[in-house]
Coordinates of C-alpha atoms in Angstrom, one line a residue:
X176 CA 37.8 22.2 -39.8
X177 CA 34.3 23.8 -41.8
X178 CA 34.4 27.4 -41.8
X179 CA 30.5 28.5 -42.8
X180 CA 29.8 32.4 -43.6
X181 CA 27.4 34.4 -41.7
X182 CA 25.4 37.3 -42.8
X183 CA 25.6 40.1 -39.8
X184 CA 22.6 41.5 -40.9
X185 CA 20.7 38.4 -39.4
X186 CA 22.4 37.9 -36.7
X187 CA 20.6 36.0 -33.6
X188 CA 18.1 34.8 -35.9
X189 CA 16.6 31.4 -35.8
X190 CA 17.9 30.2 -39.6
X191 CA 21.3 31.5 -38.2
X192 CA 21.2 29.1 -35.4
X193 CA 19.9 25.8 -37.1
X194 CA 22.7 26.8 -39.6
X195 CA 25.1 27.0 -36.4
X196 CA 24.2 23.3 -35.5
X197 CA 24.5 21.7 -39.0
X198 CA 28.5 22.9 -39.0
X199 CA 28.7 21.7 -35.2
X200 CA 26.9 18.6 -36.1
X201 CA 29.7 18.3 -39.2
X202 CA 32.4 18.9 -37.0
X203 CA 31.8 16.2 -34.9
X204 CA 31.1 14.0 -37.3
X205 CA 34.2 14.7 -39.2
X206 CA 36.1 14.4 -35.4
X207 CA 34.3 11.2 -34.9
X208 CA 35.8 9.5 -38.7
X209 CA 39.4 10.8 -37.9
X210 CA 39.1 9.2 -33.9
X211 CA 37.9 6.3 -35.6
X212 CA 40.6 6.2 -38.4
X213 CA 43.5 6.8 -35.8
X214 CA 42.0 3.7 -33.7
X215 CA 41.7 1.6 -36.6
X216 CA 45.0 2.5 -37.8
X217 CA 46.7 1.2 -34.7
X218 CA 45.0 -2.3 -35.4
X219 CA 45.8 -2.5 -38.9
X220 CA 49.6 -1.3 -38.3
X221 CA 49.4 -3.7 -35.7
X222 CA 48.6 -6.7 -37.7
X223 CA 50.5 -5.8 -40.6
X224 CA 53.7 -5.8 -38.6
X225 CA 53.3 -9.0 -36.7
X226 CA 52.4 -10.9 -40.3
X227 CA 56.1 -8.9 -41.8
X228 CA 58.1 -10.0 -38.2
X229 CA 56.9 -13.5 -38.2
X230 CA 57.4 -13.5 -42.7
X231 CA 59.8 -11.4 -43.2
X232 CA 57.3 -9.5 -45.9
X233 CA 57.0 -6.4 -46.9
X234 CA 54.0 -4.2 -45.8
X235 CA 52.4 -3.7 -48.9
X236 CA 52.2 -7.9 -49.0
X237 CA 50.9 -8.0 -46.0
X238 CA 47.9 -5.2 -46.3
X239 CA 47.4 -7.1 -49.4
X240 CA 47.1 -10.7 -47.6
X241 CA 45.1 -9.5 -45.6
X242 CA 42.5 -7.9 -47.6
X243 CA 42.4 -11.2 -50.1
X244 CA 41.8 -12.8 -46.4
X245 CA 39.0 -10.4 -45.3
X246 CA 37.2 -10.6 -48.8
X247 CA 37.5 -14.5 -48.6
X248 CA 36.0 -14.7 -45.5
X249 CA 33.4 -12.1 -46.3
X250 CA 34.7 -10.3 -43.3
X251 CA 35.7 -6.3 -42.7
X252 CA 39.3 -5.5 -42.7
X253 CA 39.4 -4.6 -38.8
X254 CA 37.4 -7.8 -38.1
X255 CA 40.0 -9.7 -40.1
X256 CA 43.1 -8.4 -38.5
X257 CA 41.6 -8.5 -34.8
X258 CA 41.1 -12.4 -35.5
X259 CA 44.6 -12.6 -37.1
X260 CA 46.5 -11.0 -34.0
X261 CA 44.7 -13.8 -31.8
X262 CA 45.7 -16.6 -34.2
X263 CA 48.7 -16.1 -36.5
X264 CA 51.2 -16.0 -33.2
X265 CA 50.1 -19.1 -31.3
X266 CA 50.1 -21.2 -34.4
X267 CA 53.7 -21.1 -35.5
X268 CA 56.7 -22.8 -33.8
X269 CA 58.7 -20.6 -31.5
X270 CA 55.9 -17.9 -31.5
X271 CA 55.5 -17.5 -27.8
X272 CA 56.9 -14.4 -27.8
X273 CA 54.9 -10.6 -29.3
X274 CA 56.4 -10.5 -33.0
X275 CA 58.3 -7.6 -33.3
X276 CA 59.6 -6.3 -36.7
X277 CA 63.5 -6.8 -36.8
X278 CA 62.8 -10.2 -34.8
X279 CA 61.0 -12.0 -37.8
X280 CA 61.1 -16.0 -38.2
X281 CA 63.0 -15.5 -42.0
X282 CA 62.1 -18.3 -44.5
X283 CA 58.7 -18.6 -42.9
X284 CA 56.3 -17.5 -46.5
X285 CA 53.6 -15.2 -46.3
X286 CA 50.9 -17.8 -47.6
X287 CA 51.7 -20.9 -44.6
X288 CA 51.0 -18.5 -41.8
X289 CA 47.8 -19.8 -40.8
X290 CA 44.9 -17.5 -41.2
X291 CA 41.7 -17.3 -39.0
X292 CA 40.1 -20.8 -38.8
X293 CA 36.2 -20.9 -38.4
X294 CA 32.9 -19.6 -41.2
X295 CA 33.1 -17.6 -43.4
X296 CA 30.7 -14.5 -43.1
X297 CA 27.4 -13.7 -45.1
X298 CA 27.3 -10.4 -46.6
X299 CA 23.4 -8.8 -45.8
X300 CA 21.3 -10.0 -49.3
X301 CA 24.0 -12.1 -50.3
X302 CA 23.0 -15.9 -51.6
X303 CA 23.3 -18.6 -49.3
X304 CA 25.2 -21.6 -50.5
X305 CA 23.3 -24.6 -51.8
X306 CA 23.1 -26.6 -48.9
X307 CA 23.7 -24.0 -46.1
X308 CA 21.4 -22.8 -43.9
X309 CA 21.8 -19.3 -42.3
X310 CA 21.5 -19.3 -39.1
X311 CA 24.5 -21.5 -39.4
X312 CA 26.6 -18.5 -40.9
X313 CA 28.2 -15.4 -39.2
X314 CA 26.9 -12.3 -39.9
X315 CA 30.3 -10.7 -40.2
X316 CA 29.4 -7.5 -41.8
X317 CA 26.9 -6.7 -38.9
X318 CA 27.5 -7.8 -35.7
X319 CA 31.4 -8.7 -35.7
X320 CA 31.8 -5.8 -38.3
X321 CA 30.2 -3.3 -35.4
X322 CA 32.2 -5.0 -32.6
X323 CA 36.0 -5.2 -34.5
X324 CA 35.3 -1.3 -35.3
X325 CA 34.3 -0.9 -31.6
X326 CA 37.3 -2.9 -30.2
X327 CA 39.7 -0.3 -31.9
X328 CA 38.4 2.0 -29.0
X329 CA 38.4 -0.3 -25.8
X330 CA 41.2 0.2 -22.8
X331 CA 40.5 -2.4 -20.5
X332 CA 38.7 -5.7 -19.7
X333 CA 36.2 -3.7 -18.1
X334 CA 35.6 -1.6 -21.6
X335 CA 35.5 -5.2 -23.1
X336 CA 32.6 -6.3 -21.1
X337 CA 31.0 -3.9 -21.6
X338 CA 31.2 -3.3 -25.2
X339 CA 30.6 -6.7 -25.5
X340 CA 27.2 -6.6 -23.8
X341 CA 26.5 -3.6 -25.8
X342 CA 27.1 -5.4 -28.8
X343 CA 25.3 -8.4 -28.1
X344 CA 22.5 -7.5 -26.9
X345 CA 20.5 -7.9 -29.5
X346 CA 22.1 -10.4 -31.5
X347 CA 21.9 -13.0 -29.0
X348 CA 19.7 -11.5 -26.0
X349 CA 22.6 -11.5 -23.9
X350 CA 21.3 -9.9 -20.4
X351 CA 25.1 -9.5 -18.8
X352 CA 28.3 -10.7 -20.0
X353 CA 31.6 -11.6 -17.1
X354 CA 35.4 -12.2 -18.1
X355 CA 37.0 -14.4 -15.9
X356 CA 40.9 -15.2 -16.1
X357 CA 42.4 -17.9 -14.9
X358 CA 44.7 -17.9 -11.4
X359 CA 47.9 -19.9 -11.3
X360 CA 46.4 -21.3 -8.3
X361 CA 43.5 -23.1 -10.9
X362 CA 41.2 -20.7 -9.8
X363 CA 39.3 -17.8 -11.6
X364 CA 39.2 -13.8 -11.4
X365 CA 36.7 -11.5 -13.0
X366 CA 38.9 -9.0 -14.8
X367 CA 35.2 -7.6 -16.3
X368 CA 31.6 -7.5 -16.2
X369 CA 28.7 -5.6 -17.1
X370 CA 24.7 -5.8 -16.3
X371 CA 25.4 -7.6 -13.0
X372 CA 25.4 -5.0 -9.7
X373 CA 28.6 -4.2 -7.8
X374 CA 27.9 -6.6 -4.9
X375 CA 27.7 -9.5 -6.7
X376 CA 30.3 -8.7 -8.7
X377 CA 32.4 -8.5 -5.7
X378 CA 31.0 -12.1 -4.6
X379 CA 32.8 -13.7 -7.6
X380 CA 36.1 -11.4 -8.1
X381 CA 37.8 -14.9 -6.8
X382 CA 36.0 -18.2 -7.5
X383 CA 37.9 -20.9 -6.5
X384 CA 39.2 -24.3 -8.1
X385 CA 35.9 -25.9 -7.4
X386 CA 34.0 -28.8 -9.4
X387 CA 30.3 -27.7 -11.2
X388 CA 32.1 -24.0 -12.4
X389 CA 31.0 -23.7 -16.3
X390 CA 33.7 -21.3 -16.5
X391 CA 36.2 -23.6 -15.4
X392 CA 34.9 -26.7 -17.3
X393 CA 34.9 -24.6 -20.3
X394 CA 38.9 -23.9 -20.2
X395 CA 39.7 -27.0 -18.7
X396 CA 37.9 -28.4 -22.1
X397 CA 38.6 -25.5 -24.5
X398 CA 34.9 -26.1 -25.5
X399 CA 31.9 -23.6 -24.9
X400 CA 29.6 -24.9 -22.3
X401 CA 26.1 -23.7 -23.3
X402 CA 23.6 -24.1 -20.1
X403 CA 20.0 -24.0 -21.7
X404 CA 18.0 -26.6 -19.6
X405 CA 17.8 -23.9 -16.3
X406 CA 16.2 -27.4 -13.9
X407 CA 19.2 -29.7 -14.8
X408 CA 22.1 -26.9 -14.4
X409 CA 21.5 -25.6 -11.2
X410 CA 21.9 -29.3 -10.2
X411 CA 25.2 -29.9 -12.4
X412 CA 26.7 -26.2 -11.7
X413 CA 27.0 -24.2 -9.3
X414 CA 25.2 -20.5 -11.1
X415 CA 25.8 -17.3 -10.6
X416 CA 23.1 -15.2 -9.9
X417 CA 21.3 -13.9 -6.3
X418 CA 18.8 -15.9 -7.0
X419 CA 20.0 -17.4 -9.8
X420 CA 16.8 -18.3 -11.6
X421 CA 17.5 -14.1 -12.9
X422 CA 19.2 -15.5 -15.8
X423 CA 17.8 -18.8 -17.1
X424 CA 20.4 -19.4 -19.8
X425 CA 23.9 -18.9 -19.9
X426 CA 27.1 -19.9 -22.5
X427 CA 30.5 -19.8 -21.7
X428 CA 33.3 -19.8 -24.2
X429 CA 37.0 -19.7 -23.8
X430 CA 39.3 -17.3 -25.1
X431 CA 42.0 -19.0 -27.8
X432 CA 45.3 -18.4 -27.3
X433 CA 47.3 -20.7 -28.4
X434 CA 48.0 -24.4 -26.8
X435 CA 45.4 -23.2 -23.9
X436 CA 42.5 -20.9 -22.9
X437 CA 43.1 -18.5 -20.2
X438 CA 40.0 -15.9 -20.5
X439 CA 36.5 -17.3 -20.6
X440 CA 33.5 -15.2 -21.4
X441 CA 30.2 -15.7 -20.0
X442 CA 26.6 -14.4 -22.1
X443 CA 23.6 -14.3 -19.6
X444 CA 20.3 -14.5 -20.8
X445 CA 17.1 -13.9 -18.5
X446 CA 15.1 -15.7 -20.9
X447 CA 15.4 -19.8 -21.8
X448 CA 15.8 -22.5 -24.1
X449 CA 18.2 -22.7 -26.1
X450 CA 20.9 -21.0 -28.0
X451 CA 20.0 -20.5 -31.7
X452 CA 22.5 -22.4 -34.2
X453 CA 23.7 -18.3 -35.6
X454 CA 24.1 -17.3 -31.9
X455 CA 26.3 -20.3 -31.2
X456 CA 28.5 -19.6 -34.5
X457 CA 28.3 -15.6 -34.1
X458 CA 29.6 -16.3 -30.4
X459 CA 32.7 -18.7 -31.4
X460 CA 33.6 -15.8 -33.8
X461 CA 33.2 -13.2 -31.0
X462 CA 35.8 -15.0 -28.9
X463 CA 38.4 -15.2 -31.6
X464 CA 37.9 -11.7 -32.0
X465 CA 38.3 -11.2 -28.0
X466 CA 41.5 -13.3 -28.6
X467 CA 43.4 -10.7 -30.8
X468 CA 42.4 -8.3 -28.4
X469 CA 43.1 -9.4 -25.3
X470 CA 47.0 -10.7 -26.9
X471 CA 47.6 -7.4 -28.2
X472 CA 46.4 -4.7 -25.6
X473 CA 44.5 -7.1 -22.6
X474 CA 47.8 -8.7 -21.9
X475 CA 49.7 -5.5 -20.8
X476 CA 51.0 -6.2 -17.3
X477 CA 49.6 -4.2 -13.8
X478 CA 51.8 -3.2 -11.8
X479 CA 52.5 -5.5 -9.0
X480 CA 50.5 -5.2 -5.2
X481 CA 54.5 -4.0 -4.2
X482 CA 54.9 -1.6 -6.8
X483 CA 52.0 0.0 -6.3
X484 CA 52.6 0.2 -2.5
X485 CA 56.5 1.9 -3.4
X486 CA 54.6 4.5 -5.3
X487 CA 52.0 4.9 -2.8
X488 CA 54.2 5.4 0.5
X489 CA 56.1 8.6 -0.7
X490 CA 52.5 10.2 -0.9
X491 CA 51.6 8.9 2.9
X492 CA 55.0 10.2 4.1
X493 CA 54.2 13.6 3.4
X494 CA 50.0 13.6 4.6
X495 CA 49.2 14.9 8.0
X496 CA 47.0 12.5 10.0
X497 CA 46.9 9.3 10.9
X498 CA 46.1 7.4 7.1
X499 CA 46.6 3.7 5.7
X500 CA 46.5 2.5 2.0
X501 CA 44.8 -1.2 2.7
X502 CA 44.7 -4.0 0.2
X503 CA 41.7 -6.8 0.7
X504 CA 43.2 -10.5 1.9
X505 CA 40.1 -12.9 0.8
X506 CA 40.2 -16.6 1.3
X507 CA 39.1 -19.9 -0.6
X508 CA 34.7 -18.6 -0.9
X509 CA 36.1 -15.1 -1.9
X510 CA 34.9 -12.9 0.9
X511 CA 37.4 -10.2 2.3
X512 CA 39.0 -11.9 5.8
X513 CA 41.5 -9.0 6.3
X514 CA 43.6 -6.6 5.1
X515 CA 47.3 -5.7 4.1
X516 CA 48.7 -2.3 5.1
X517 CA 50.5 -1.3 1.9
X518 CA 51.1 2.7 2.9
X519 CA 51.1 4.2 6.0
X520 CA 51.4 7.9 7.7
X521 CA 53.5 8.8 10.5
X522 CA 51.2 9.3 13.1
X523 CA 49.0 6.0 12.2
X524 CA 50.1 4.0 15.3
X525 CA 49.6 0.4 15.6
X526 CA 48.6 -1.4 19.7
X527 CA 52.2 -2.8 19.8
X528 CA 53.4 0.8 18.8
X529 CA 54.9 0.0 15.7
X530 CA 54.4 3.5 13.4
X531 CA 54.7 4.3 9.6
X532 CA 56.5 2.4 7.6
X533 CA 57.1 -0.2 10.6
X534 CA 53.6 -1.1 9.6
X535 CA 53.9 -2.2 5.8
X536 CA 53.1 -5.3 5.1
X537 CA 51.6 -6.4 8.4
X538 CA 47.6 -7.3 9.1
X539 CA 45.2 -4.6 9.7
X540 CA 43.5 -7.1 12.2
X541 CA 47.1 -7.4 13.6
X542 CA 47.7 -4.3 14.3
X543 CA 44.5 -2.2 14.6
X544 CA 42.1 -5.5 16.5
X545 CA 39.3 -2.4 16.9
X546 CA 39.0 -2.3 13.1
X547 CA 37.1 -5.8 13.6
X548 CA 34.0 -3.6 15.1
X549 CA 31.1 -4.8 13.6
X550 CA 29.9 -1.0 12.2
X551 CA 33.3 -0.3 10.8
X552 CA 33.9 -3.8 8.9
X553 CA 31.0 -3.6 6.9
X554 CA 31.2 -0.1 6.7
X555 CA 34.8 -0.4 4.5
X556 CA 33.5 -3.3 2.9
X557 CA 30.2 -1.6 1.9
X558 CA 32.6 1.3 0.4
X559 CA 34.7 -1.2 -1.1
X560 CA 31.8 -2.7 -3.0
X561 CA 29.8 0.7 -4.3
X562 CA 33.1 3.1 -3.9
X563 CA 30.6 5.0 -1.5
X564 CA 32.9 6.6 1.4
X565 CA 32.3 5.8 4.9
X566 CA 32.2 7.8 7.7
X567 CA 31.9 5.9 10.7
X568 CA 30.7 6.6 14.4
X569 CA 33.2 7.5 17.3
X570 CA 34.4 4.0 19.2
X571 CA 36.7 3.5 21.7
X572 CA 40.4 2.3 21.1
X573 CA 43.5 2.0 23.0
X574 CA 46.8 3.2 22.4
X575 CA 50.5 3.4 23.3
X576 CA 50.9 7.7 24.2
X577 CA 54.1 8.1 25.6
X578 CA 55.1 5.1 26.5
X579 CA 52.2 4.0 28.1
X580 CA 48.0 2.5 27.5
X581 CA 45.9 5.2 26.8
X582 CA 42.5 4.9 26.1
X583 CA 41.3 7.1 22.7
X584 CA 38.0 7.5 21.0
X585 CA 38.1 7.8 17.3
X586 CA 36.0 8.4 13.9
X587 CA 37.1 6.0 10.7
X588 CA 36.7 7.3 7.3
X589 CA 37.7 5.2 4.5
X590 CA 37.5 5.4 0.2
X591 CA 38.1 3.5 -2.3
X592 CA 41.1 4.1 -4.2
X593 CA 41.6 1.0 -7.5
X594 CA 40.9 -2.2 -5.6
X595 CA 41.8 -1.1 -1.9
X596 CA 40.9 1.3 0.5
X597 CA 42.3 4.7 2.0
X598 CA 41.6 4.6 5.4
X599 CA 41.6 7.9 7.8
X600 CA 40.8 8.4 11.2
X601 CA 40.3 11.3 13.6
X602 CA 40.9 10.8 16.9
X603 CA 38.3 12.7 19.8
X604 CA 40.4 13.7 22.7
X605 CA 38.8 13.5 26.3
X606 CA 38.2 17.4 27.8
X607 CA 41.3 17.5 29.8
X608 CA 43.4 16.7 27.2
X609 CA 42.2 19.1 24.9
X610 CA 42.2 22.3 27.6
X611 CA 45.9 21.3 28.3
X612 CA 47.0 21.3 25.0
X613 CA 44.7 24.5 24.5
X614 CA 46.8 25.7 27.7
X615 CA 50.5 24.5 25.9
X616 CA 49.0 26.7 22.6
X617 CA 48.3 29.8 24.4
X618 CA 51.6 29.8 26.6
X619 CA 53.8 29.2 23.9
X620 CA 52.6 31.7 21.8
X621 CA 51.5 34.1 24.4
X622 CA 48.1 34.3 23.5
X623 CA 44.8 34.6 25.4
X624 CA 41.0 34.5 25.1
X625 CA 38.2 36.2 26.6
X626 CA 34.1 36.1 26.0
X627 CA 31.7 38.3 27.2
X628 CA 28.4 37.6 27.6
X629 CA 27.0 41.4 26.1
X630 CA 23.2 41.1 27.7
X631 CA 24.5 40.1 31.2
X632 CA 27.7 41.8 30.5
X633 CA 29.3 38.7 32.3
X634 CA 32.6 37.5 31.1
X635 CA 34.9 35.0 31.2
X636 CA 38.7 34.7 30.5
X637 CA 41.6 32.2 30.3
X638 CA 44.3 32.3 32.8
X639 CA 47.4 33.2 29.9
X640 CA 44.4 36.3 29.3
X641 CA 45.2 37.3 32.7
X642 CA 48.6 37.3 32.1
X643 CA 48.6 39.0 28.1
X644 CA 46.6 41.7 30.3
X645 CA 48.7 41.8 33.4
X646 CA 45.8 41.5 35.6
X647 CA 45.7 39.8 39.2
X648 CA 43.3 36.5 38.1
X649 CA 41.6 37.3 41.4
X650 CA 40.3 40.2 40.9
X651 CA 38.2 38.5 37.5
X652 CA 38.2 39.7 34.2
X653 CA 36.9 43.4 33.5
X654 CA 33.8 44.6 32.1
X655 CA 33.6 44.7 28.6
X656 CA 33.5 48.7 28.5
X657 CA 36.5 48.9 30.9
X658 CA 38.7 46.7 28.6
X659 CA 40.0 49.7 26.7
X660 CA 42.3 51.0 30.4
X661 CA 43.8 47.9 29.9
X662 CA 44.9 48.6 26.4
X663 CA 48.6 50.5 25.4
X664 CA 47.5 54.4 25.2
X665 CA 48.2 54.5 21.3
X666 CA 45.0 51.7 21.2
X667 CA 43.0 53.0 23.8
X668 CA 41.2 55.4 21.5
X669 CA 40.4 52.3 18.6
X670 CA 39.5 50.2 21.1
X671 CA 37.5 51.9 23.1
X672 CA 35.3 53.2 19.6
X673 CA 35.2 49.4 18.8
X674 CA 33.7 48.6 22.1
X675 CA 30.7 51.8 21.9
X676 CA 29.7 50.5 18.3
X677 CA 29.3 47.0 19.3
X678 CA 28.0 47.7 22.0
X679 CA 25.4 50.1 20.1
X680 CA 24.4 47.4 18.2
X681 CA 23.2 44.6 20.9
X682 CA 19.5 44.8 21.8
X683 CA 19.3 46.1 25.5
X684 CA 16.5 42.9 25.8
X685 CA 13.0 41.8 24.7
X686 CA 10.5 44.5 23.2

């Protein structure tokens, strides 16, 4: 913390305040450096032990490998170690498993584990090797220096993407960058993007194990696939894009991890031609980088559709109202067919009856065949798209009261909670039903209303009223200045000044 001295004499005067703003400004500078030193920490700590689990070595040997590593690659020291995490592990025999310290492969020395494979880096102003062109080097200490500092302060895939894109953006024009993972099924799943829209995004969460997918062919081949000629690709590939002449270049490069590539990142360009020789080396390096990453925090496991549902259901058992939690069921082209009921309320009651957690697991088209109504589909799916709620109009439904087919209108509103939907519903009784249960209300707490109309001095009165009051229902309800008789004699008095004041108060008509 800066502590800065202020003279009370001038207090509130404008030096005082620009003075203010320098020590703010230094403050969250000096926040900034430690937040960044923590972050990096975690990396370097990170690498350090993986390098003493797999050597046995102590951590003063490895720091030191790994600087003599980063110098002789003309790299940074985060840069270095986020390309080490991605390939020390894969490349040594019974690695499979995250190096732990304690669980070391002994005998293994500190110089065979492999370091990272690929260019060295250029230091700005440095001299280019006889021979060597530049735009065939990696710029480490620029763009992969800013994006190994940045990395330290990424969460998710979707952080990746879009830290990625930010970084980037103008080393290589890149217009929108996607991450897709592989299925065990052989398909694909975008676990990130950024600069494409929601909708479209949607459109290719699932891509099936189709021919002509770059993404695909590129992990299939463990080779970047660069699409530059936009007129022969769209007739090779099938392209993303709505149209997809909005990005006229695009390179996709897998993720190593070892023996295989399951991540592939995709660089979208609106502009053509080709990819420059430095933006095809700077995007190899990129990916290694992505690869220490994504094996040291992308990897950590989600919990499971069922655990997620467990943790869920305790919460609907205590909500009042009818309520689902509903998980999206797409098939092969990727487009939502139907939906899983993973949490349920007590009162949400299916057409065969079934309520609660008799519901779990089942089809929401199984159960609820009204949700298939044209206004309420694509309302959920529009709110499972943008995350917009929707509030839909009242339709009919029918339902099992009692024992028996009774026909219900309701209102669906529906939010997206993660990748599913919350779905309530409010259900408009018919009159009768209503006044009867208004009726049950009034005779079980024996309670009663009354309106008067105070220009006509008409009123009206429900039958328990009558009752409360001990009044013959056929002799109608009193006049509103009479209702004070009717009172105990201890209220007469209060209620009979209440009456005169309000009264008192109500224009006797139009001027």
């Amino acid at each position: 913390m800066t502590s800065e001295s202020t003279d009370p004499s001038h207090t509130g005067t404008a030096p005082d305040i620009a003075a203010l703003a320098k020590v703010v400004a230094r403050q969250r500078a000096e926040m900034d450096r430690l937040r960044d030193q923590v972050a990096t920490s975690a990396v370097l700590e990170r690498t350090k032990g993986a390098l003493m689990a797999l050597t046995g070595c102590t951590p003063d040997a490895a720091g030191e490998e790994l600087l003599e590593r980063a110098r002789a690659g003309n790299r940074t020291l985060l840069a270095e170690c986020w390309i080490t995490l991605g390939a020390l592990v894969s490349a040594l025999p019974g690695a499979a498993q995250d190096p732990r310290p304690g669980h070391g492969f002994p005998g293994i020395p500190l110089a065979a584990v492999p370091g990272p494979a690929g260019p060295r880096a250029v230091r700005p102003g440095a001299a280019v090797p006889t021979g060597r062109d530049t735009c065939e080097l990696d710029d480490g200490f620029s763009a992969l220096g800013r994006l190994g500092k940045a990395l330290a302060h990424v969460a998710t895939p979707q952080d990746l993407a879009g830290c990625l894109l930010e970084e980037l953006a103008a080393d290589v024009d890149a217009d929108a960058l996607l991450l897709f993972r592989s299925l065990p099924t052989g398909g694909l799943e975008m676990i990130g993007h950024a600069g494409i829209e929601a909708t479209l995004a949607t459109q290719w969460a699932r891509v099936p194990p189709l021919s002509g997918i770059p993404a695909l062919d590129a992990l299939r081949a463990r080779e970047p696939r660069w699409l530059e000629d936009f007129a022969r690709d769209r007739e090779q590939h099938l392209l993303i894009g709505d149209p997809p002449e909005r990005w006229l270049s695009r390179a996709w490069l897998p993720v190593p991890t070892g023996d295989g590539a399951e991540v592939c990142i995709g660089v979208l360009r609106a502009r053509g031609g080709p990819f420059s020789p430095q933006a095809r080396q700077l995007l190899r390096a990129v990916s290694r980088l992505c690869a220490g990453w994504l094996r040291s925090f992308g990897s950590r496991s989600e919990p499971s559709a069922a655990a997620s549902a467990a943790a869920a259901q305790p919460v609907f058992d205590s909500l009042p109202g009818p309520a689902m939690l509903l998980t999206p069921l797409r098939g092969p082209s990727g487009e939502v067919e139907d939906y899983r009921i993973d949490a349920a309320t007590a009162e949400a009651v299916g057409v065969a009856g079934r309520t609660g957690r008799q519901l779990l697991g089942r089809r929401i088209l199984e159960c609820f065949p009204s949700m298939a109504e044209e206004a309420v589909w694509h309302g959920c799916l529009r709110t499972l798209t943008t995350g917009e709620p929707f509030e839909g109009e009242p339709f009919a439904y029918q339902e099992v009261v009692d024992g028996a087919a009774a026909l219900s209108t309701y209102a669906v509103h529906s939010a997206r909670l993660g990748g599913a939907l919350v779905v309530t519903w409010v259900r408009h009784d018919s009159s009768d039903r209503q006044e009867q249960r208004l009726a049950d209300v009034q005779r079980l707490g024996n309670l009663g209303w009354a309106n008067w109309n105070l220009v006509t001095d008409e009123g009206s009165w429900s039958s328990q009223a009558f009752l409360v009051l001990n009044r013959d229902p056929a002799l109608g309800p009193v006049r509103l200045a009479d209702l004070p008789e009717l009172a105990l004699p201890e209220d007469a008095p209060v209620l009979a000044r209440a009456v005169r004041d309000l009264v008192r108060r109500v224009p006797s008509g139009p001027e």
